[in-house]
XYZ file of C-alpha atoms in Angstrom:
161
model
C 80.122 124.655 124.051
C 78.790 124.171 120.503
C 80.447 121.499 118.404
C 81.351 121.629 114.756
C 82.950 119.317 112.224
C 86.439 119.757 110.797
C 88.467 117.981 108.179
C 91.805 117.049 109.755
C 94.441 117.432 107.012
C 97.504 115.337 106.298
C 100.480 117.117 107.815
C 102.960 119.225 105.856
C 106.479 117.856 106.217
C 108.320 120.726 104.559
C 108.998 121.945 101.065
C 110.555 118.721 99.801
C 107.890 116.275 101.009
C 104.469 116.561 99.363
C 103.121 113.013 99.762
C 102.703 110.679 102.708
C 101.774 106.997 102.865
C 99.210 105.762 105.362
C 100.850 102.856 107.154
C 97.976 102.201 109.564
C 94.704 103.813 110.773
C 94.147 103.118 114.473
C 90.703 104.726 115.001
C 87.310 104.146 113.441
C 84.293 106.382 112.882
C 82.491 106.929 116.181
C 85.658 106.765 118.257
C 86.038 109.425 120.963
C 89.611 110.763 120.922
C 91.722 112.973 123.144
C 94.001 115.743 121.960
C 97.376 114.154 121.199
C 95.955 110.648 120.856
C 97.455 108.541 118.058
C 95.099 108.372 115.070
C 97.348 106.896 112.413
C 100.863 105.897 111.420
C 102.228 107.780 108.429
C 105.408 107.593 106.382
C 107.229 110.050 104.207
C 110.189 109.153 102.011
C 112.371 110.131 104.960
C 110.640 108.861 108.119
C 107.690 107.053 109.693
C 105.767 108.707 112.526
C 102.571 108.719 114.563
C 99.867 111.215 113.531
C 98.024 112.596 116.545
C 94.590 114.167 117.057
C 94.713 117.975 117.002
C 91.815 118.163 119.462
C 89.424 116.258 121.707
C 86.401 115.068 119.795
C 84.686 112.269 117.922
C 85.885 110.756 114.631
C 83.047 111.115 112.081
C 84.791 109.637 109.033
C 88.132 108.220 107.933
C 89.178 109.621 104.560
C 92.006 107.240 103.667
C 93.015 103.595 103.665
C 96.099 101.655 104.731
C 98.715 101.851 101.986
C 97.163 104.880 100.325
C 99.414 107.780 99.329
C 97.901 111.189 100.076
C 99.153 114.710 99.489
C 99.952 117.034 102.376
C 96.848 119.070 103.155
C 94.359 116.404 101.933
C 91.705 115.456 104.502
C 92.595 112.331 106.472
C 89.847 112.405 109.118
C 86.590 114.246 109.700
C 85.963 114.891 113.358
C 83.450 116.692 115.538
C 84.990 118.952 118.171
C 84.269 121.960 120.350
C 87.878 123.238 120.206
C 87.425 126.809 118.993
C 91.133 127.063 118.002
C 90.293 124.797 115.053
C 87.318 126.813 113.814
C 89.321 127.687 110.659
C 89.030 124.000 109.641
C 85.229 123.895 110.117
C 83.149 122.536 107.268
C 79.548 123.263 106.276
C 77.761 120.365 107.949
C 74.239 120.383 106.526
C 75.280 118.599 103.341
C 78.173 116.714 104.877
C 76.237 115.106 107.723
C 74.258 113.001 105.251
C 77.396 112.125 103.302
C 79.349 111.152 106.429
C 76.539 108.857 107.539
C 76.507 107.005 104.220
C 80.176 107.179 103.270
C 82.585 105.245 105.435
C 86.069 104.868 104.045
C 85.876 102.179 101.360
C 87.380 98.843 102.306
C 89.894 97.480 99.859
C 88.696 94.345 98.038
C 90.277 91.061 99.086
C 92.489 90.990 95.961
C 93.905 94.403 96.778
C 94.800 93.217 100.285
C 97.579 91.181 98.696
C 98.806 94.106 96.581
C 102.207 95.500 97.393
C 102.400 98.720 99.358
C 105.133 101.043 98.136
C 106.867 103.852 100.004
C 106.857 107.183 98.142
C 110.642 106.891 97.630
C 110.283 103.386 96.164
C 107.479 104.554 93.818
C 109.612 107.441 92.597
C 112.665 105.231 92.019
C 110.607 102.735 89.993
C 109.014 105.454 87.903
C 112.401 107.105 87.270
C 113.603 103.713 86.006
C 110.643 103.650 83.545
C 108.624 101.081 85.508
C 105.014 101.165 86.649
C 104.889 100.064 90.316
C 101.285 98.905 89.924
C 102.405 96.224 87.446
C 105.360 94.831 89.438
C 104.477 91.786 91.546
C 107.807 89.937 91.700
C 109.657 92.334 94.004
C 110.595 91.405 97.559
C 109.106 93.869 100.046
C 111.433 94.091 103.085
C 110.596 97.571 104.334
C 108.751 98.372 107.568
C 105.331 96.764 107.682
C 106.107 94.681 104.587
C 106.229 97.692 102.264
C 108.421 97.998 99.199
C 111.317 100.277 100.112
C 113.847 102.168 98.039
C 116.411 99.485 98.860
C 114.035 96.832 97.515
C 113.706 98.751 94.231
C 117.500 99.131 93.956
C 117.922 95.335 94.417
C 115.129 94.660 91.925
C 116.673 96.944 89.304
C 120.141 95.412 89.841
C 118.721 91.895 89.365
C 117.188 92.877 86.016
C 120.476 93.981 84.452
């Protein structure tokens, strides 16, 4: 069967959830994956869950990094597959093959590795309080995976009063 490349999108979690945080990416470009195999761990403001491969194939590119917040529908992986049921996600490959070969997902610089990772809920709470989460470094991150949670923001705001 002929193969083609698809962009695997971030899942849609319903009308009230438009952004998801990448907790962890568990595959790398070149990995052969089975349908249903775990590719990443994602988190919404309501839950954390495993993101699984929609088809058997090969990961061509990873289009996100740990801690990154992406919108539902944005590409998370590019994969090559022969699963015709995903033909609607096929991309034009002539131009993209060269890009995929030269563009791996950027690695965060060492300084950014120490940056705090915020859940979408925590980010929203901080912004609603008039704060910029990117400038806050003295908050305790007690959420899953060491992320700043909504409870952490509530404690932080209470300690500033």
